[in-house]
Amino acid sequence: MRMITVTALTLSRGERVLFRDLSLSLASGEAVALTGANGAGKTSLLRALAGFIRPDAGTIAFADVDPAEARRRHRHWLGHLDGLKGARRARDELAFQAGWLGADRTAMDAAVDVLALEPLLDLEVRQLSAGQRRRLAFARLIASPRPIWLLDEPFAPLDARWRAALGVLMRAHLDKGGAILAAVHDPLPAASRAVDIGAGR
């Protein structure tokens, strides 16, 4: 089943057109890696799919679900910035974010265990390394499962161990019928289809 269908999409940033007439689809159980130079529009495409910006032209459809409902309940967004509050303890930030997405305590505890976050939970987020913050941000995807993951450079701050570990989580998500669309410079640690956005400027 197609989870996302993009048809003849055109996106601009300021006065510059990033790309025109882009079409792609994302199916259940599939990972798509968005490639292209810096400035080509990978992040902007993800933000359009997440509902943060409006395309100049074209359509975005989410299976048989209304786009607004799909964005509220069927997708996860993990941007280049982690979106975490630095002054909060990691425990409180995870509880807030995962709870807002509907996760219960059991699910949050499972995510903490899978991502080895327990030793970090009493630290303020600003005390964590970039890789530790990324694992904390990933925890909400595990604690509150949703079928579509929109990821912007998800593995950039992670070392080889955690890239491999999160690759296992990605493959498990795909095996359950989920779908992943990720902007990347390096290959995803899961089987994926590449879509080249363009050369950028």
PDB file of N, CA and C in Angstrom, residues 17-66:
ATOM      1  N   VAL A  17      13.560  28.706  -6.624  1.00  0.00           N
ATOM      2  CA  VAL A  17      12.859  27.431  -6.768  1.00  0.00           C
ATOM      3  C   VAL A  17      13.841  26.302  -6.458  1.00  0.00           C
ATOM      4  N   LEU A  18      13.472  25.463  -5.487  1.00  0.00           N
ATOM      5  CA  LEU A  18      14.328  24.341  -5.113  1.00  0.00           C
ATOM      6  C   LEU A  18      14.216  23.207  -6.123  1.00  0.00           C
ATOM      7  N   PHE A  19      12.987  22.848  -6.479  1.00  0.00           N
ATOM      8  CA  PHE A  19      12.756  21.832  -7.509  1.00  0.00           C
ATOM      9  C   PHE A  19      11.348  22.004  -8.052  1.00  0.00           C
ATOM     10  N   ARG A  20      11.145  21.464  -9.256  1.00  0.00           N
ATOM     11  CA  ARG A  20       9.841  21.534  -9.925  1.00  0.00           C
ATOM     12  C   ARG A  20       9.384  20.125 -10.299  1.00  0.00           C
ATOM     13  N   ASP A  21       8.074  19.930 -10.262  1.00  0.00           N
ATOM     14  CA  ASP A  21       7.431  18.716 -10.800  1.00  0.00           C
ATOM     15  C   ASP A  21       8.030  17.427 -10.239  1.00  0.00           C
ATOM     16  N   LEU A  22       8.309  17.428  -8.961  1.00  0.00           N
ATOM     17  CA  LEU A  22       8.840  16.229  -8.319  1.00  0.00           C
ATOM     18  C   LEU A  22       7.693  15.274  -7.972  1.00  0.00           C
ATOM     19  N   SER A  23       7.825  14.033  -8.369  1.00  0.00           N
ATOM     20  CA  SER A  23       6.849  13.002  -8.021  1.00  0.00           C
ATOM     21  C   SER A  23       7.575  11.820  -7.391  1.00  0.00           C
ATOM     22  N   LEU A  24       7.012  11.280  -6.321  1.00  0.00           N
ATOM     23  CA  LEU A  24       7.561  10.081  -5.693  1.00  0.00           C
ATOM     24  C   LEU A  24       6.469   9.435  -4.858  1.00  0.00           C
ATOM     25  N   SER A  25       6.701   8.181  -4.499  1.00  0.00           N
ATOM     26  CA  SER A  25       5.767   7.477  -3.622  1.00  0.00           C
ATOM     27  C   SER A  25       6.557   6.716  -2.574  1.00  0.00           C
ATOM     28  N   LEU A  26       5.889   6.455  -1.460  1.00  0.00           N
ATOM     29  CA  LEU A  26       6.478   5.717  -0.353  1.00  0.00           C
ATOM     30  C   LEU A  26       5.472   4.657   0.059  1.00  0.00           C
ATOM     31  N   ALA A  27       5.872   3.403  -0.024  1.00  0.00           N
ATOM     32  CA  ALA A  27       4.963   2.297   0.243  1.00  0.00           C
ATOM     33  C   ALA A  27       5.182   1.723   1.630  1.00  0.00           C
ATOM     34  N   SER A  28       4.191   1.025   2.119  1.00  0.00           N
ATOM     35  CA  SER A  28       4.310   0.300   3.377  1.00  0.00           C
ATOM     36  C   SER A  28       5.477  -0.674   3.301  1.00  0.00           C
ATOM     37  N   GLY A  29       6.321  -0.675   4.336  1.00  0.00           N
ATOM     38  CA  GLY A  29       7.478  -1.554   4.360  1.00  0.00           C
ATOM     39  C   GLY A  29       8.672  -1.062   3.584  1.00  0.00           C
ATOM     40  N   GLU A  30       8.631   0.194   3.112  1.00  0.00           N
ATOM     41  CA  GLU A  30       9.696   0.718   2.258  1.00  0.00           C
ATOM     42  C   GLU A  30      10.417   1.890   2.926  1.00  0.00           C
ATOM     43  N   ALA A  31      11.726   1.960   2.681  1.00  0.00           N
ATOM     44  CA  ALA A  31      12.528   3.119   3.064  1.00  0.00           C
ATOM     45  C   ALA A  31      13.005   3.816   1.805  1.00  0.00           C
ATOM     46  N   VAL A  32      12.848   5.130   1.763  1.00  0.00           N
ATOM     47  CA  VAL A  32      13.342   5.945   0.657  1.00  0.00           C
ATOM     48  C   VAL A  32      14.365   6.923   1.213  1.00  0.00           C
ATOM     49  N   ALA A  33      15.551   6.938   0.606  1.00  0.00           N
ATOM     50  CA  ALA A  33      16.623   7.846   0.985  1.00  0.00           C
ATOM     51  C   ALA A  33      16.648   9.018   0.019  1.00  0.00           C
ATOM     52  N   LEU A  34      16.390  10.214   0.527  1.00  0.00           N
ATOM     53  CA  LEU A  34      16.478  11.423  -0.281  1.00  0.00           C
ATOM     54  C   LEU A  34      17.929  11.871  -0.329  1.00  0.00           C
ATOM     55  N   THR A  35      18.486  11.940  -1.529  1.00  0.00           N
ATOM     56  CA  THR A  35      19.870  12.351  -1.692  1.00  0.00           C
ATOM     57  C   THR A  35      19.912  13.641  -2.511  1.00  0.00           C
ATOM     58  N   GLY A  36      21.098  14.224  -2.550  1.00  0.00           N
ATOM     59  CA  GLY A  36      21.282  15.476  -3.278  1.00  0.00           C
ATOM     60  C   GLY A  36      22.193  16.398  -2.499  1.00  0.00           C
ATOM     61  N   ALA A  37      22.698  17.413  -3.174  1.00  0.00           N
ATOM     62  CA  ALA A  37      23.635  18.342  -2.555  1.00  0.00           C
ATOM     63  C   ALA A  37      22.936  19.189  -1.498  1.00  0.00           C
ATOM     64  N   ASN A  38      23.742  19.828  -0.642  1.00  0.00           N
ATOM     65  CA  ASN A  38      23.185  20.791   0.296  1.00  0.00           C
ATOM     66  C   ASN A  38      22.443  21.874  -0.473  1.00  0.00           C
ATOM     67  N   GLY A  39      21.248  22.225   0.007  1.00  0.00           N
ATOM     68  CA  GLY A  39      20.460  23.258  -0.655  1.00  0.00           C
ATOM     69  C   GLY A  39      19.574  22.747  -1.766  1.00  0.00           C
ATOM     70  N   ALA A  40      19.589  21.432  -2.010  1.00  0.00           N
ATOM     71  CA  ALA A  40      18.770  20.884  -3.094  1.00  0.00           C
ATOM     72  C   ALA A  40      17.282  20.845  -2.753  1.00  0.00           C
ATOM     73  N   GLY A  41      16.962  20.841  -1.453  1.00  0.00           N
ATOM     74  CA  GLY A  41      15.558  20.841  -1.053  1.00  0.00           C
ATOM     75  C   GLY A  41      15.109  19.614  -0.296  1.00  0.00           C
ATOM     76  N   LYS A  42      16.044  18.801   0.177  1.00  0.00           N
ATOM     77  CA  LYS A  42      15.668  17.580   0.898  1.00  0.00           C
ATOM     78  C   LYS A  42      14.886  17.906   2.169  1.00  0.00           C
ATOM     79  N   THR A  43      15.441  18.807   2.975  1.00  0.00           N
ATOM     80  CA  THR A  43      14.762  19.181   4.216  1.00  0.00           C
ATOM     81  C   THR A  43      13.436  19.865   3.921  1.00  0.00           C
ATOM     82  N   SER A  44      13.402  20.717   2.922  1.00  0.00           N
ATOM     83  CA  SER A  44      12.150  21.410   2.584  1.00  0.00           C
ATOM     84  C   SER A  44      11.072  20.423   2.149  1.00  0.00           C
ATOM     85  N   LEU A  45      11.454  19.381   1.414  1.00  0.00           N
ATOM     86  CA  LEU A  45      10.478  18.373   1.025  1.00  0.00           C
ATOM     87  C   LEU A  45       9.917  17.670   2.255  1.00  0.00           C
ATOM     88  N   LEU A  46      10.790  17.283   3.176  1.00  0.00           N
ATOM     89  CA  LEU A  46      10.313  16.645   4.400  1.00  0.00           C
ATOM     90  C   LEU A  46       9.396  17.566   5.188  1.00  0.00           C
ATOM     91  N   ARG A  47       9.751  18.847   5.260  1.00  0.00           N
ATOM     92  CA  ARG A  47       8.918  19.802   6.002  1.00  0.00           C
ATOM     93  C   ARG A  47       7.563  19.990   5.326  1.00  0.00           C
ATOM     94  N   ALA A  48       7.530  19.920   4.010  1.00  0.00           N
ATOM     95  CA  ALA A  48       6.244  19.993   3.305  1.00  0.00           C
ATOM     96  C   ALA A  48       5.390  18.770   3.616  1.00  0.00           C
ATOM     97  N   LEU A  49       6.003  17.592   3.628  1.00  0.00           N
ATOM     98  CA  LEU A  49       5.265  16.373   3.955  1.00  0.00           C
ATOM     99  C   LEU A  49       4.767  16.402   5.391  1.00  0.00           C
ATOM    100  N   ALA A  50       5.547  17.027   6.286  1.00  0.00           N
ATOM    101  CA  ALA A  50       5.144  17.129   7.687  1.00  0.00           C
ATOM    102  C   ALA A  50       4.083  18.196   7.912  1.00  0.00           C
ATOM    103  N   GLY A  51       3.839  19.033   6.895  1.00  0.00           N
ATOM    104  CA  GLY A  51       2.819  20.069   7.017  1.00  0.00           C
ATOM    105  C   GLY A  51       3.324  21.398   7.526  1.00  0.00           C
ATOM    106  N   PHE A  52       4.648  21.596   7.578  1.00  0.00           N
ATOM    107  CA  PHE A  52       5.208  22.835   8.098  1.00  0.00           C
ATOM    108  C   PHE A  52       5.290  23.939   7.050  1.00  0.00           C
ATOM    109  N   ILE A  53       5.408  23.572   5.780  1.00  0.00           N
ATOM    110  CA  ILE A  53       5.433  24.564   4.708  1.00  0.00           C
ATOM    111  C   ILE A  53       4.496  24.115   3.594  1.00  0.00           C
ATOM    112  N   ARG A  54       4.045  25.063   2.808  1.00  0.00           N
ATOM    113  CA  ARG A  54       3.087  24.769   1.738  1.00  0.00           C
ATOM    114  C   ARG A  54       3.806  24.767   0.387  1.00  0.00           C
ATOM    115  N   PRO A  55       3.597  23.731  -0.406  1.00  0.00           N
ATOM    116  CA  PRO A  55       4.219  23.711  -1.743  1.00  0.00           C
ATOM    117  C   PRO A  55       3.662  24.811  -2.642  1.00  0.00           C
ATOM    118  N   ASP A  56       4.455  25.195  -3.640  1.00  0.00           N
ATOM    119  CA  ASP A  56       3.987  26.150  -4.645  1.00  0.00           C
ATOM    120  C   ASP A  56       2.981  25.499  -5.586  1.00  0.00           C
ATOM    121  N   ALA A  57       3.187  24.218  -5.853  1.00  0.00           N
ATOM    122  CA  ALA A  57       2.295  23.487  -6.761  1.00  0.00           C
ATOM    123  C   ALA A  57       2.441  22.003  -6.478  1.00  0.00           C
ATOM    124  N   GLY A  58       1.444  21.236  -6.938  1.00  0.00           N
ATOM    125  CA  GLY A  58       1.481  19.790  -6.775  1.00  0.00           C
ATOM    126  C   GLY A  58       0.642  19.324  -5.599  1.00  0.00           C
ATOM    127  N   THR A  59       0.613  18.016  -5.399  1.00  0.00           N
ATOM    128  CA  THR A  59      -0.217  17.432  -4.346  1.00  0.00           C
ATOM    129  C   THR A  59       0.572  16.434  -3.509  1.00  0.00           C
ATOM    130  N   ILE A  60       0.145  16.308  -2.237  1.00  0.00           N
ATOM    131  CA  ILE A  60       0.676  15.325  -1.308  1.00  0.00           C
ATOM    132  C   ILE A  60      -0.507  14.558  -0.748  1.00  0.00           C
ATOM    133  N   ALA A  61      -0.526  13.234  -0.925  1.00  0.00           N
ATOM    134  CA  ALA A  61      -1.626  12.407  -0.440  1.00  0.00           C
ATOM    135  C   ALA A  61      -1.088  11.325   0.489  1.00  0.00           C
ATOM    136  N   PHE A  62      -1.860  11.008   1.526  1.00  0.00           N
ATOM    137  CA  PHE A  62      -1.490  10.003   2.517  1.00  0.00           C
ATOM    138  C   PHE A  62      -2.493   8.852   2.477  1.00  0.00           C
ATOM    139  N   ALA A  63      -2.235   7.849   1.644  1.00  0.00           N
ATOM    140  CA  ALA A  63      -3.092   6.664   1.543  1.00  0.00           C
ATOM    141  C   ALA A  63      -4.550   7.105   1.486  1.00  0.00           C
ATOM    142  N   ASP A  64      -5.397   6.551   2.363  1.00  0.00           N
ATOM    143  CA  ASP A  64      -6.812   6.915   2.377  1.00  0.00           C
ATOM    144  C   ASP A  64      -7.149   7.847   3.532  1.00  0.00           C
ATOM    145  N   VAL A  65      -6.122   8.500   4.087  1.00  0.00           N
ATOM    146  CA  VAL A  65      -6.305   9.337   5.275  1.00  0.00           C
ATOM    147  C   VAL A  65      -6.219  10.801   4.883  1.00  0.00           C
ATOM    148  N   ASP A  66      -7.065  11.638   5.498  1.00  0.00           N
ATOM    149  CA  ASP A  66      -6.985  13.072   5.298  1.00  0.00           C
ATOM    150  C   ASP A  66      -5.584  13.554   5.684  1.00  0.00           C
TER     151      ASP A  66
END
